Coordinates of C-alpha atoms and ligand atoms in Angstrom, one line a residue:
Chain A
M79 CA -24.3 9.9 -32.3
T80 CA -26.1 11.0 -29.2
D81 CA -27.5 7.6 -28.3
T82 CA -24.0 6.1 -27.6
L83 CA -22.4 6.6 -24.2
L84 CA -19.4 4.5 -24.8
K85 CA -17.8 3.5 -28.1
V86 CA -15.0 1.1 -28.2
D87 CA -13.4 1.2 -31.7
G88 CA -10.9 -1.4 -32.8
I89 CA -8.8 -1.7 -29.6
H90 CA -5.6 -3.8 -29.4
T91 CA -4.3 -4.6 -26.0
F92 CA -1.1 -6.5 -25.1
I93 CA -0.2 -8.1 -21.9
G94 CA 3.6 -8.5 -22.0
Q95 CA 4.3 -9.9 -25.4
H96 CA 0.8 -11.4 -25.7
H97 CA -1.5 -9.8 -28.2
I98 CA -4.7 -10.3 -26.2
L99 CA -7.3 -7.9 -27.7
Q100 CA -7.2 -7.9 -31.5
G101 CA -9.4 -5.1 -32.6
V102 CA -12.4 -5.2 -30.2
S103 CA -15.3 -2.9 -31.2
F104 CA -18.6 -2.4 -29.6
E105 CA -20.9 0.3 -28.1
A106 CA -23.0 0.9 -25.0
K107 CA -26.1 3.0 -25.5
T108 CA -27.1 5.8 -23.3
E109 CA -29.4 3.5 -21.4
G110 CA -29.7 -0.1 -20.5
V111 CA -27.4 -3.0 -19.8
T112 CA -24.9 -4.2 -22.4
V113 CA -23.6 -7.7 -21.7
L114 CA -20.2 -9.0 -22.9
L115 CA -20.3 -12.8 -23.2
G116 CA -17.8 -15.3 -24.2
R117 CA -15.9 -18.3 -23.0
N118 CA -13.1 -18.2 -20.4
G119 CA -10.0 -16.4 -21.7
A120 CA -11.9 -14.6 -24.5
G121 CA -10.7 -11.2 -23.4
K122 CA -13.7 -9.8 -21.5
S123 CA -11.8 -8.8 -18.4
T124 CA -9.0 -7.4 -20.5
T125 CA -11.6 -5.3 -22.3
L126 CA -12.9 -3.8 -19.1
K127 CA -9.4 -3.1 -17.8
T128 CA -8.5 -1.4 -21.1
I129 CA -11.5 0.9 -20.9
M130 CA -10.6 1.7 -17.3
G131 CA -7.0 2.6 -18.4
L132 CA -5.5 -0.1 -16.3
L133 CA -4.1 -1.7 -19.4
P134 CA -3.0 0.5 -22.3
A135 CA -4.6 0.2 -25.7
K136 CA -1.8 0.0 -28.3
Q137 CA -4.3 0.9 -31.1
G138 CA -7.9 1.9 -31.5
K139 CA -10.1 4.5 -29.8
I140 CA -12.3 4.5 -26.8
V141 CA -14.9 7.4 -26.8
Y142 CA -16.9 8.1 -23.7
K143 CA -19.5 10.9 -23.7
G144 CA -18.0 12.1 -27.0
K145 CA -14.4 12.3 -25.6
P146 CA -11.5 10.1 -26.4
I147 CA -10.3 8.5 -23.2
Q148 CA -7.8 5.8 -24.4
A149 CA -4.8 8.0 -23.4
K150 CA -6.1 9.0 -20.0
K151 CA -5.0 7.6 -16.6
P152 CA -7.3 5.3 -14.6
H153 CA -8.0 8.0 -12.0
Q154 CA -9.0 10.5 -14.6
I155 CA -11.3 8.0 -16.3
A156 CA -12.9 7.1 -12.9
R157 CA -13.5 10.8 -12.2
M158 CA -15.4 11.1 -15.5
G159 CA -18.1 9.0 -14.0
I160 CA -17.1 5.4 -14.7
G161 CA -17.4 2.9 -11.9
F162 CA -15.5 -0.3 -11.9
V163 CA -16.2 -3.6 -10.2
P164 CA -13.3 -6.0 -11.1
E165 CA -13.5 -9.7 -11.5
N166 CA -11.9 -10.4 -8.0
M167 CA -14.0 -7.5 -6.6
G168 CA -10.9 -5.6 -5.3
I169 CA -12.1 -5.4 -1.8
F170 CA -9.6 -3.8 0.7
S171 CA -9.9 -6.6 3.2
E172 CA -7.8 -5.0 5.9
L173 CA -10.0 -1.9 5.9
T174 CA -13.4 -1.9 7.5
V175 CA -16.6 -1.8 5.3
E176 CA -16.9 1.9 6.3
E177 CA -13.4 2.7 5.3
N178 CA -13.9 0.9 2.0
M179 CA -16.8 3.2 1.3
Q180 CA -14.8 6.3 2.4
V181 CA -11.9 5.5 0.1
A182 CA -14.5 5.1 -2.7
M183 CA -16.3 8.3 -2.1
L184 CA -14.8 11.2 -4.1
K185 CA -17.0 13.8 -2.5
D186 CA -18.4 14.3 0.9
D187 CA -21.2 16.8 0.3
I188 CA -24.9 16.4 1.0
A189 CA -25.6 14.8 -2.4
A190 CA -22.8 12.3 -1.7
Q191 CA -24.2 11.5 1.7
K192 CA -27.6 11.0 0.2
R193 CA -26.2 8.6 -2.4
L194 CA -24.5 6.7 0.4
E195 CA -27.8 6.4 2.2
D196 CA -29.5 5.1 -1.0
V197 CA -26.8 2.6 -1.6
L198 CA -27.0 1.3 1.9
Q199 CA -30.8 1.1 1.5
M200 CA -30.1 -1.2 -1.5
F201 CA -27.6 -3.4 0.3
T202 CA -28.8 -3.3 3.9
T203 CA -26.4 -6.1 5.1
L204 CA -23.5 -3.7 4.6
K205 CA -24.8 -1.7 7.5
D206 CA -24.6 -4.7 9.8
F207 CA -20.9 -5.0 9.1
W208 CA -20.2 -1.3 9.0
G209 CA -17.3 -1.4 11.5
A210 CA -16.1 -4.9 10.6
K211 CA -13.1 -5.7 8.4
A212 CA -14.2 -6.2 4.9
G213 CA -12.1 -9.4 4.8
I214 CA -14.6 -11.3 6.9
L215 CA -17.5 -10.7 4.6
S216 CA -19.0 -13.6 2.6
G217 CA -18.6 -13.7 -1.2
G218 CA -22.0 -12.2 -1.8
Q219 CA -21.5 -9.5 0.7
K220 CA -18.1 -8.6 -0.8
Q221 CA -19.8 -8.4 -4.2
M222 CA -22.4 -6.0 -2.8
L223 CA -19.7 -3.9 -1.2
A224 CA -17.8 -3.8 -4.5
I225 CA -20.9 -2.6 -6.3
A226 CA -21.8 -0.2 -3.6
R227 CA -18.3 1.4 -3.8
A228 CA -18.7 1.8 -7.6
I229 CA -22.1 3.5 -7.5
V230 CA -21.7 5.7 -4.5
N231 CA -20.2 8.5 -6.7
E232 CA -22.1 10.1 -9.6
T233 CA -21.7 7.3 -12.0
S234 CA -22.9 7.4 -15.6
L235 CA -21.3 4.1 -16.6
L236 CA -20.7 1.0 -14.5
L237 CA -18.4 -1.7 -15.5
I238 CA -19.0 -5.0 -13.7
D239 CA -16.9 -8.1 -14.3
E240 CA -18.6 -11.5 -13.6
P241 CA -20.4 -10.5 -10.3
T242 CA -22.1 -13.9 -10.0
K243 CA -18.9 -15.9 -10.0
G244 CA -19.0 -18.4 -7.1
L245 CA -22.2 -17.1 -5.7
A246 CA -25.3 -19.1 -4.6
P247 CA -28.5 -18.8 -6.7
I248 CA -30.4 -16.9 -4.1
I249 CA -27.7 -14.3 -4.0
I250 CA -27.6 -14.1 -7.7
D251 CA -31.3 -13.3 -7.6
A252 CA -30.5 -10.4 -5.2
L253 CA -27.8 -9.2 -7.6
I254 CA -30.2 -9.3 -10.5
E255 CA -32.6 -7.1 -8.6
A256 CA -29.8 -4.7 -7.7
I257 CA -28.6 -4.4 -11.3
N258 CA -32.2 -3.8 -12.5
Q259 CA -32.4 -1.0 -9.9
I260 CA -29.0 0.5 -10.9
K261 CA -29.9 0.6 -14.5
Q262 CA -32.5 3.2 -13.7
H263 CA -29.7 5.7 -13.1
S264 CA -26.6 4.4 -14.8
V265 CA -25.6 2.6 -18.0
V266 CA -24.2 -0.8 -17.2
L267 CA -21.5 -2.8 -19.1
L268 CA -21.7 -6.3 -17.7
V269 CA -19.3 -9.2 -18.2
E270 CA -21.2 -12.3 -17.4
Q271 CA -20.8 -16.1 -17.9
N272 CA -24.0 -16.9 -16.1
F273 CA -26.5 -16.8 -18.9
Y274 CA -29.4 -16.7 -16.6
M275 CA -28.1 -13.5 -15.0
A276 CA -27.2 -12.1 -18.4
S277 CA -30.6 -12.8 -19.8
Q278 CA -32.4 -11.3 -16.8
V279 CA -30.7 -8.0 -16.9
G280 CA -29.3 -7.6 -20.4
D281 CA -30.6 -5.4 -23.2
D282 CA -27.9 -5.8 -25.8
F283 CA -25.1 -8.4 -26.0
Y284 CA -21.7 -8.8 -27.6
I285 CA -19.9 -12.1 -27.8
L286 CA -16.1 -12.1 -27.6
D287 CA -13.9 -14.9 -28.8
D288 CA -10.1 -14.9 -29.0
G289 CA -9.9 -11.1 -28.5
M290 CA -12.5 -10.2 -31.1
V291 CA -16.2 -9.5 -31.2
V292 CA -17.8 -12.4 -33.1
H293 CA -21.5 -11.6 -32.7
N294 CA -23.8 -9.1 -31.3
G295 CA -27.5 -8.2 -31.1
R296 CA -30.5 -7.8 -28.8
M297 CA -30.5 -10.0 -25.7
Q298 CA -34.1 -11.0 -26.4
D299 CA -33.0 -12.5 -29.7
L300 CA -30.2 -14.5 -28.2
V301 CA -32.5 -15.9 -25.5
E302 CA -34.7 -17.3 -28.3
D303 CA -31.8 -18.6 -30.4
D304 CA -30.7 -22.0 -29.1
E305 CA -28.3 -22.5 -32.0
L306 CA -26.4 -19.3 -31.3
Q307 CA -26.2 -20.1 -27.6
S308 CA -24.7 -23.5 -28.2
R309 CA -22.3 -22.3 -30.8
Y310 CA -20.7 -19.5 -28.8
L311 CA -21.6 -20.1 -25.3
G312 CA -21.6 -23.8 -25.1
I313 CA -25.2 -23.8 -23.7
T314 CA -27.2 -26.9 -24.7
K315 CA -30.8 -27.4 -23.8
Chain B
M135 CA -5.6 -29.7 17.9
S136 CA -2.3 -28.4 19.3
E137 CA -1.4 -27.8 15.7
S138 CA -4.3 -25.4 15.3
I139 CA -3.5 -23.6 18.5
I140 CA -0.1 -22.9 17.2
K141 CA -1.6 -21.7 13.9
N142 CA -4.3 -19.5 15.4
H143 CA -2.1 -17.9 18.0
S144 CA 1.2 -17.9 16.3
R145 CA 1.6 -14.1 16.8
E146 CA 0.8 -14.2 20.5
L147 CA 3.0 -17.3 21.0
T148 CA 5.8 -15.6 19.2
I149 CA 5.6 -12.5 21.3
A150 CA 5.4 -14.6 24.5
A151 CA 8.4 -16.7 23.4
A152 CA 10.2 -13.5 22.6
I153 CA 9.6 -11.9 26.0
A154 CA 10.8 -15.1 27.7
L155 CA 13.8 -15.1 25.4
Y156 CA 14.6 -11.5 26.2
L157 CA 14.6 -12.2 30.0
L158 CA 17.2 -14.9 29.4
P159 CA 20.2 -12.6 29.2
L160 CA 19.6 -11.9 32.9
L161 CA 21.3 -15.2 33.6
G162 CA 24.5 -13.8 32.2
M163 CA 24.6 -10.4 33.7
D164 CA 23.5 -8.3 36.7
M165 CA 20.3 -6.2 36.8
T166 CA 22.0 -2.9 36.1
T167 CA 23.8 -4.0 33.0
Y168 CA 20.6 -5.7 31.9
L169 CA 18.6 -2.5 32.3
T170 CA 21.3 -0.4 30.5
L171 CA 21.4 -2.8 27.6
T172 CA 17.6 -3.0 27.5
I173 CA 17.2 0.8 27.3
A174 CA 20.0 1.0 24.7
G175 CA 18.3 -1.9 22.8
V176 CA 14.9 -0.2 22.8
A177 CA 16.5 3.1 21.8
M178 CA 18.3 1.4 18.9
G179 CA 15.1 -0.4 18.1
M180 CA 13.3 3.0 17.8
M181 CA 16.0 4.3 15.3
I182 CA 15.8 1.1 13.3
F183 CA 12.0 1.5 13.4
L184 CA 12.3 4.9 11.8
V185 CA 14.4 3.5 8.9
A186 CA 12.3 0.3 8.6
S187 CA 8.9 2.0 8.7
G188 CA 9.8 4.2 5.8
M189 CA 11.1 1.2 3.9
S190 CA 8.0 -0.8 4.8
L191 CA 5.6 1.9 3.6
I192 CA 7.5 2.2 0.3
F193 CA 7.7 -1.5 -0.2
G194 CA 4.1 -2.1 0.9
L195 CA 2.5 0.6 -1.2
M196 CA 4.8 0.8 -4.2
D197 CA 6.3 -2.6 -4.3
V198 CA 9.7 -0.9 -4.6
I199 CA 12.9 -2.2 -3.2
N200 CA 15.0 0.8 -2.4
F201 CA 18.7 0.2 -1.8
A202 CA 19.3 3.9 -1.4
H203 CA 17.2 3.9 1.8
G204 CA 20.3 3.5 3.9
V205 CA 22.1 6.4 2.4
C206 CA 19.1 8.6 3.1
F207 CA 19.7 7.7 6.7
A208 CA 23.3 8.9 6.4
W209 CA 22.1 12.1 4.6
G210 CA 19.7 12.8 7.6
A211 CA 22.7 12.5 9.9
Y212 CA 24.9 14.8 7.9
V213 CA 22.2 17.5 7.5
A214 CA 21.8 17.4 11.3
F215 CA 25.6 17.5 11.7
S216 CA 25.7 20.7 9.6
V217 CA 22.8 22.3 11.5
F218 CA 24.4 21.5 14.9
N219 CA 27.7 23.0 13.7
Y220 CA 25.9 26.1 12.3
F221 CA 23.9 26.7 15.5
D222 CA 26.8 25.6 17.8
K223 CA 25.7 28.1 20.5
L224 CA 22.3 26.5 20.8
V225 CA 23.9 23.1 20.9
A226 CA 26.3 24.2 23.7
A227 CA 23.7 26.1 25.6
D228 CA 22.9 24.9 29.1
S229 CA 19.2 25.0 28.4
L230 CA 16.9 22.2 27.6
L231 CA 14.7 24.5 25.5
A232 CA 17.6 25.8 23.4
N233 CA 18.8 22.2 22.9
F234 CA 15.4 21.0 21.9
M235 CA 15.0 23.9 19.6
V236 CA 18.2 23.1 17.7
F237 CA 17.2 19.5 17.6
L238 CA 13.8 20.4 16.0
I239 CA 15.6 22.6 13.5
A240 CA 17.8 19.7 12.6
V241 CA 14.8 17.3 12.3
A242 CA 13.0 19.9 10.0
A243 CA 16.1 20.4 7.9
A244 CA 16.8 16.7 7.5
V245 CA 13.1 16.0 6.6
I246 CA 13.0 18.8 4.1
V247 CA 16.4 18.1 2.4
V248 CA 16.1 14.3 2.3
G249 CA 12.4 14.6 1.4
I250 CA 13.3 16.6 -1.6
V251 CA 16.1 14.1 -2.5
G252 CA 13.4 11.4 -2.2
I253 CA 11.0 13.3 -4.5
I254 CA 13.7 13.7 -7.1
M255 CA 14.7 10.0 -6.8
E256 CA 11.1 8.8 -7.2
R257 CA 10.5 11.1 -10.2
V258 CA 13.7 10.6 -12.0
L259 CA 14.7 7.0 -11.2
I260 CA 12.1 4.9 -9.6
R261 CA 9.2 5.9 -11.8
K262 CA 10.8 4.3 -14.8
V263 CA 11.1 0.9 -13.1
Y264 CA 7.8 0.2 -11.3
G265 CA 7.0 -3.5 -11.5
S266 CA 10.5 -4.7 -12.1
H267 CA 12.5 -5.6 -8.9
L268 CA 15.6 -6.4 -10.8
F269 CA 15.8 -2.9 -12.4
Q270 CA 14.8 -1.3 -9.0
I271 CA 17.7 -3.0 -7.3
L272 CA 20.1 -1.9 -10.0
I273 CA 18.9 1.7 -10.3
T274 CA 18.5 2.3 -6.6
F275 CA 21.9 0.8 -6.0
G276 CA 23.2 3.4 -8.5
G277 CA 21.3 6.1 -6.7
M278 CA 22.9 4.9 -3.4
V279 CA 26.4 5.2 -4.9
V280 CA 25.8 8.7 -6.3
L281 CA 24.3 9.9 -3.0
R282 CA 27.2 8.5 -1.0
E283 CA 29.7 10.1 -3.2
L284 CA 27.8 13.4 -2.8
I285 CA 28.3 13.0 0.9
R286 CA 32.0 12.6 0.4
I287 CA 32.1 15.7 -1.8
I288 CA 30.0 17.9 0.4
W289 CA 31.1 16.8 3.9
G290 CA 34.4 15.0 3.2
P291 CA 35.2 11.3 3.3
N292 CA 36.2 11.0 7.0
D293 CA 34.4 10.1 10.2
E294 CA 33.3 13.2 12.0
V295 CA 32.4 13.8 15.6
M296 CA 28.7 14.6 16.0
P297 CA 28.1 17.6 18.3
I298 CA 25.7 16.6 21.0
P299 CA 23.3 19.2 22.6
L300 CA 24.4 19.7 26.1
K301 CA 21.3 18.5 27.9
F302 CA 21.2 15.4 25.8
Q303 CA 24.4 14.3 27.4
G304 CA 24.9 12.7 30.8
N305 CA 22.5 10.5 32.7
W306 CA 19.9 10.3 35.5
N307 CA 20.7 8.4 38.6
I308 CA 17.5 6.6 39.7
F309 CA 17.9 4.4 42.8
D310 CA 21.5 3.8 41.9
I311 CA 20.6 2.8 38.4
I312 CA 22.4 4.9 35.8
I313 CA 20.0 5.8 33.0
L314 CA 21.5 7.7 30.0
K315 CA 19.4 10.6 29.0
Y316 CA 19.6 10.5 25.3
P317 CA 18.4 7.0 24.7
I318 CA 15.2 7.9 26.6
Y319 CA 14.7 10.9 24.3
A320 CA 15.3 8.7 21.3
I321 CA 12.7 6.3 22.5
L322 CA 10.2 9.1 23.0
L323 CA 11.0 10.4 19.5
G324 CA 10.4 7.0 18.0
L325 CA 7.1 6.5 19.9
M326 CA 5.9 9.9 18.8
V327 CA 6.6 9.2 15.1
F328 CA 4.9 5.8 15.5
I329 CA 1.8 7.4 16.9
I330 CA 1.7 10.1 14.3
I331 CA 2.1 7.6 11.4
Q332 CA -0.7 5.5 12.9
M333 CA -3.0 8.4 13.3
V334 CA -2.4 9.5 9.8
L335 CA -2.9 6.0 8.4
K336 CA -6.0 5.2 10.5
R337 CA -7.8 8.5 10.9
T338 CA -7.3 10.5 7.8
K339 CA -8.8 9.9 4.4
L340 CA -5.4 10.1 2.8
G341 CA -4.1 7.5 5.2
K342 CA -7.0 5.2 4.4
I343 CA -6.3 5.6 0.7
V344 CA -2.7 4.7 1.3
R345 CA -3.6 1.6 3.2
A346 CA -6.0 0.6 0.5
G347 CA -3.2 1.2 -2.0
V348 CA -1.0 -1.2 -0.1
E349 CA -3.6 -3.9 -0.7
N350 CA -4.6 -3.1 -4.2
P351 CA -3.1 -0.1 -6.1
D352 CA -5.0 -0.8 -9.3
M353 CA -8.3 -0.6 -7.5
V354 CA -7.4 2.6 -5.8
Q355 CA -6.6 4.2 -9.2
A356 CA -9.8 2.9 -10.6
M357 CA -11.6 4.7 -7.8
G358 CA -10.3 8.0 -9.0
H359 CA -7.2 8.5 -6.9
N360 CA -4.0 9.6 -8.5
I361 CA -1.7 6.9 -7.2
F362 CA 1.4 8.3 -8.8
L363 CA 1.1 11.5 -6.7
M364 CA 0.6 9.3 -3.7
F365 CA 3.7 7.3 -4.6
T366 CA 5.8 10.4 -4.7
G367 CA 4.4 11.6 -1.4
V368 CA 4.9 8.2 0.3
F369 CA 8.4 7.9 -1.1
A370 CA 9.3 11.4 0.3
V371 CA 7.8 10.5 3.7
G372 CA 9.6 7.2 3.7
T373 CA 13.0 8.7 3.0
A374 CA 12.4 11.5 5.4
L375 CA 11.7 8.9 8.1
A376 CA 15.1 7.3 7.3
A377 CA 16.6 10.7 7.7
I378 CA 15.2 11.2 11.2
G379 CA 16.5 7.7 12.1
G380 CA 19.9 8.8 10.8
L381 CA 20.1 12.0 12.8
A382 CA 18.9 10.2 15.9
M383 CA 21.6 7.5 15.4
A384 CA 24.3 10.1 14.8
I385 CA 23.6 11.7 18.2
F386 CA 23.4 8.2 19.8
S387 CA 26.7 7.1 18.5
V388 CA 28.3 10.6 18.5
Q389 CA 29.6 10.3 15.0
V390 CA 28.8 10.5 11.3
Y391 CA 30.5 8.8 8.4
P392 CA 29.5 8.2 4.7
D393 CA 28.8 4.5 5.1
M394 CA 26.8 4.7 8.3
G395 CA 23.6 3.7 6.6
D396 CA 24.8 0.3 5.4
A397 CA 24.2 -1.6 8.6
Y398 CA 20.8 0.0 9.0
L399 CA 19.8 -0.9 5.5
I400 CA 20.3 -4.5 6.4
F401 CA 18.6 -4.1 9.8
A402 CA 15.7 -2.4 8.0
F403 CA 15.4 -5.3 5.5
I404 CA 15.4 -7.8 8.4
V405 CA 12.7 -5.8 10.3
V406 CA 10.5 -5.4 7.2
I407 CA 10.6 -9.1 6.6
I408 CA 10.0 -10.0 10.3
G409 CA 7.2 -7.5 10.7
G410 CA 5.4 -8.0 7.5
L411 CA 5.5 -5.8 4.4
G412 CA 3.6 -2.6 4.6
S413 CA 2.8 -3.0 8.4
I414 CA 3.9 -0.1 10.7
T415 CA 3.1 -2.0 13.9
G416 CA 5.1 -4.9 12.4
S417 CA 8.0 -2.5 11.8
L418 CA 7.9 -1.4 15.4
V419 CA 7.8 -4.9 16.9
G420 CA 10.4 -6.1 14.4
A421 CA 12.7 -3.2 15.2
L422 CA 12.5 -3.7 18.9
I423 CA 13.3 -7.4 18.5
V424 CA 16.3 -6.5 16.3
G425 CA 17.5 -3.7 18.6
L426 CA 17.2 -5.7 21.8
S427 CA 18.8 -8.9 20.4
Y428 CA 21.7 -6.9 18.9
N429 CA 22.5 -5.3 22.2
Y430 CA 22.2 -8.4 24.4
V431 CA 24.2 -10.5 22.1
A432 CA 26.8 -7.8 21.4
Y433 CA 27.4 -7.8 25.2
L434 CA 27.4 -11.6 25.7
L435 CA 28.8 -12.9 22.4
P436 CA 30.0 -9.9 20.3
P437 CA 30.8 -11.7 17.1
L438 CA 27.2 -13.0 16.8
A439 CA 25.4 -9.6 17.1
V440 CA 24.2 -9.3 13.6
G441 CA 24.0 -13.0 12.9
V442 CA 21.4 -13.5 15.7
N443 CA 19.0 -11.2 13.9
I444 CA 19.3 -13.1 10.7
L445 CA 18.6 -16.3 12.7
I446 CA 15.5 -14.7 14.2
M447 CA 14.3 -13.6 10.8
V448 CA 14.7 -17.2 9.4
I449 CA 12.8 -18.7 12.4
I450 CA 9.9 -16.2 12.1
L451 CA 9.7 -16.8 8.4
L452 CA 9.5 -20.5 9.0
I453 CA 6.7 -20.1 11.4
K454 CA 4.9 -17.3 9.6
P455 CA 6.1 -16.6 6.0
T456 CA 4.2 -13.4 5.6
G457 CA 5.8 -11.8 8.7
L458 CA 4.1 -11.1 12.1
F459 CA 1.7 -8.5 11.0
A460 CA -0.6 -7.9 8.0
A461 CA -0.1 -5.1 5.6
G462 CA -1.7 -1.8 6.3
K463 CA -1.6 -2.2 10.1
Ligands
ADP768 N1 -1.3 -11.3 -16.7 C1 -1.5 -12.0 -17.8 N2 -0.4 -12.4 -18.5 C2 -0.5 -13.2 -19.6 N3 -1.7 -13.5 -20.2 C3 -2.8 -13.0 -19.6 C4 -2.8 -12.3 -18.4 N4 -4.0 -12.0 -18.0 C5 -4.8 -12.5 -19.0 N5 -4.1 -13.2 -19.9 C6 -4.6 -13.9 -21.1 O1 -5.4 -13.0 -21.8 C7 -6.5 -13.7 -22.3 C8 -7.8 -13.0 -21.9 O2 -7.9 -13.0 -20.5 P1 -9.2 -12.3 -19.8 O3 -9.4 -11.0 -20.4 O4 -9.0 -12.4 -18.4 O5 -10.4 -13.3 -20.3 P2 -11.9 -13.4 -19.8 O6 -12.1 -12.4 -18.8 O7 -12.7 -13.3 -21.0 O8 -12.0 -14.8 -19.2 C9 -6.4 -15.1 -21.8 O9 -6.0 -16.0 -22.8 C10 -5.5 -15.0 -20.6 O10 -4.7 -16.2 -20.6
MG769 MG1 -12.5 -12.5 -16.9

């Protein structure tokens, strides 16, 4: 299967005693944006954390670039080229914007410096706050910093958890543009509740409910299917 | 309005109030006594800083409560005790160079021995109990008992007199004010360690990663950094800092005994809570507050010497529940 970058196969994840993921399976192709949809508490964030190795999968397989990664440690998974933007963004607020980027950069060679330049080209406001503590950034700027950190390394797969949460529409439009740029170089697995954002950037979608995938298909088809939207996503027109 | 002034400047106000408070003992004593006590207080503060900064790093980064931290302090003192006895000629030599050399050997030995003890402790005990404070308290308490018994087996159960390098003894007489030499050296040592830790944390990439880890260890892992390796390293550094504190204290108090770390464990807890978890500057400020208060009160009202520090801790917690300084500073 050469057209699959990531294959998640029947994973079960527990948080404490709670059986949160109950056999989640899906794939991300070697290009494009795959969107995970589903109501609050469906298990989307848990899925991303399990892929990242931050939560252990009790059962099931996660295959990335043809290799099983479900038993690997988070830092090993990250070094295989997976970038992670968590739900709360994970900004180091006591560190400066520059230091946040330095901690993220795994290499410091010419290619890495070039990538840093490109990233700052994409999110120019970060340059204005370069020496400032990341804690003072606005929500949108923090989100940009979080994404910048995740793509400054050689990334083949980017996991982003609800980047639009709490952001103003104008900033959401900027994020849409950013993701459409990022998808030129990297596969994106996006968790998103904002259907406008999801429909603007997504190629494929999976809907999670109660720790299982209940539906999937092409984003285009979901956009045209009002009944499906209202059934799973509570969207009524 | 005044409410918000207090909120926004609580740290500055606290420091101003503290300075005023620390001039207060002058009413009950003459200037010479005050200066002597102040220098002794700052010196003691520096030794407490050494213990507390290690504990604060460990607590801040790894969220581990280490009850064995105090016994690492004692181990540092005993290793230095052995080094001083072994190199007794250097200790007795009437040469500042020889004295400093044996002191540096003692520091190196204490750092290496206790650092290794720390690595073993983290690998064998602590690694099993990340995330559970209850188990950490139980298991590190067990570690403390074992390490203390080892001291009794290796060095014996009794108090011993700590040999003091010749040039560390005595005093300077400056305008009729007697200033003990060793407390000044201890203060310089503490300042040097403070500056080195700050440089490493602020200037090096590893230091930045550690500070990031204090804020969000999961994110640091998800960025490709092996946090468990970092945990082992920070734990070793933290216990080694306690060891330096212990050897500095042994010279200061001219003795070593198996339980000598107990009081400093409590001081370190107080300092870490006052200064803010994971903050090195906070540890320094907190340690100076504790060291000075202890010395003034021990002179004026001896029975209250430890109690006053607990009182200060409670007051600071009421004003600023997260401690005076933010993590990673
Ligand atoms: N730390 C936790 N302890 C217990 N339950 C949790 C914890 N984190 C998440 N959950 C539960 O797991 C389920 C899935 O959560 P999550 O993956 O965050 O959902 P989503 O991202 O889809 O909103 C929810 O029911 C949530 O209550
Ligand atoms: Mg979520």
